[in-house]
Amino acid sequence: MPFLLRRFFTLLSSIFAIVTFNFFLFHIIPGDPIRLIARTQRLNAEAIAKMRASFGLDGSILSQYFRYLSKLVHGDLGYSFSFKENVSGLVGRALGNTLLLLTASTLIVVILGIAIGVFAGSRQGKKSDTATVISSLILWSMPTFWVGMLLVFTFGVWVGGLPISGISTANAVYSNGFEYFMDISRHLILPTVTLAIVDIAFFIIITRTALIDVMSEDYMLTARGKGLGRRAIVWRHGFRNAMLPVLTASALYISALVGGAIQVEVVFSWPGMGLLMYNSVLARDYPVLEASFLLTTVAVLVANFAADLLYRVLDPRVAVSK
Amino acid sequence: MMKRDRTSANHGFWYFMGKLWADRMGRWGLIALAITTFIAVICPIFFPFDPSKVGADAASILTGPSKTHLLGSDELGRDVLRQFFTGARISLFVGIMATVISTIVGSGLGIFAGYYMGRLDGILMRITDFFLVVPALPLMIALGAIFGQNITVIIMVIGFLSWPRTARIVRSQTLSLRQRQFVPRAKSLGSSNLRIIRTHIVPHVMPLIVANTILVVAGCILSEATLSFIGLGDPDRISWGTMLHFSFVSGAIGRGAWWYFLPPGFGILFIVLGFTLVGHSFEKITNPRLGGSE
């Protein structure tokens, strides 16, 4: 499979580029990073040298770079001076929580988004279609974090009823696993809904446009000529072919999803990568910021690679033409 | 195809304004933009915001709308309405300046890649694709955190990370123009490449660039709001995003101070929607193939 190999090579070179970029980005920080970390001028030369070594900042820039690469390969992401623990442990826990949030909202977005998009697209130009397009554009124009703030206000202050912060109730004692599961699920509701609200708009618009494009193809006329019902035409012929351009837009969607998740985690204190990034920005904890940025980006690159492969599987035409 | 390009390339500003006004989406968008521009340009002149004018005592903090403060006060007892006016100015300014950078970089790369094709095209598009898949927000946060909280940094960070889509779109249009007969004809008459780009390519991709630019402004304003909300905004130049940041960290939500966190959010929604509507409407005008719905 020459294509697969080529695509895999692109993925590897992209990851390599982002790793290198990441290294240089955090090594050109204006000012001496050690002074920044120590936050004091009263360090003797010995202490500075020791810190420099412990953060991998001694030696030439090239030797620092190779040491950085070898550490990275061994899963050593450095030490967080604000959380006082290894970055790899911090990031590992956060990654799981973020994936939970992303999976939950992607499920909603894909199922509802496609259904609404197909609904609107098959009624092109009618009132229900226009209403769907307008409300999608309004949802798309709202900052994700602000939608979150509105929900926090509504369900935490005004009406109440749903947890607005964290992943589980603080200091709660659970009598069984199910109770724990239910507690997390309740905490998951508002962050998931917030993330879904904004991203679903994007999905609706893309699906709708794709369906309208497909409906004007010649084979749709054939299908109608065969006497197929409207539902069969839209779902069996239209929907299936419309899914391909939707999948092509997945790169944009993945990027938007990650951006949205960061905001949602900040608003709801969801202990994932986004909240970690936010806290590391506030504390100027560069090792954590560096690692969370790197891991998020690599995860997105891998997800795009997977989407690309899926596209090949679903549309044999692409494989043949290339 | 040819006819459409010629007409759209030769019409001026007022022709498009008329067309936009005739379209329902375009008209609502123009109205939204006009209102926000008025707020951003005129209102701060008559109601300037002085960040140092804090409240005299604890009783002046986060008070609801009243005669002295039409939209209440913030966590330092300052007037929210005046802040809202200034915020409009900063949000709009950052959005537009970032878009200028993004458009120049994106259309420049797109035109050169599409016109010269070959190896240059390959390299430029490899870079573009890389920036297209790398998630923008984490990168913006990392850069913003490293280079510090000031308005120039924010504009540059957003501008230099928002161009890949523009580059892609402009390149594919340039590629198709390149195949047309007028390029070899102009060449045989002795025109240089740069001259062909200036007189034949640029006027034809212009409508596309304009439509795309309007949509990019919307994205840039949202990016600015998000970065500021994360706490990377310029503390001396309060934008709507910065207002939302301070309302969030000061606990305005928990205290039910809706007058503090609702107006900036609606402001952002209003202006982003305005640009989005005008952008889609403009796309419909310049590319009639898209305009099936109404």
Short mmCIF file of C-alpha atoms in Angstrom, two decimals, chain A residues 172-184:
data_model
loop_
_atom_site.label_atom_id
_atom_site.label_comp_id
_atom_site.label_asym_id
_atom_site.label_seq_id
_atom_site.Cartn_x
_atom_site.Cartn_y
_atom_site.Cartn_z
CA ALA A 172 -18.34 12.10 48.24
CA VAL A 173 -18.47 8.53 49.56
CA TYR A 174 -19.99 6.03 47.15
CA SER A 175 -21.63 2.81 48.34
CA ASN A 176 -21.18 1.14 44.94
CA GLY A 177 -19.72 1.63 41.48
CA PHE A 178 -23.05 2.58 39.97
CA GLU A 179 -23.43 5.57 42.27
CA TYR A 180 -19.97 6.78 41.25
CA PHE A 181 -20.87 6.33 37.60
CA MET A 182 -24.09 8.31 38.06
CA ASP A 183 -22.23 11.11 39.83
CA ILE A 184 -19.77 11.48 36.96
#
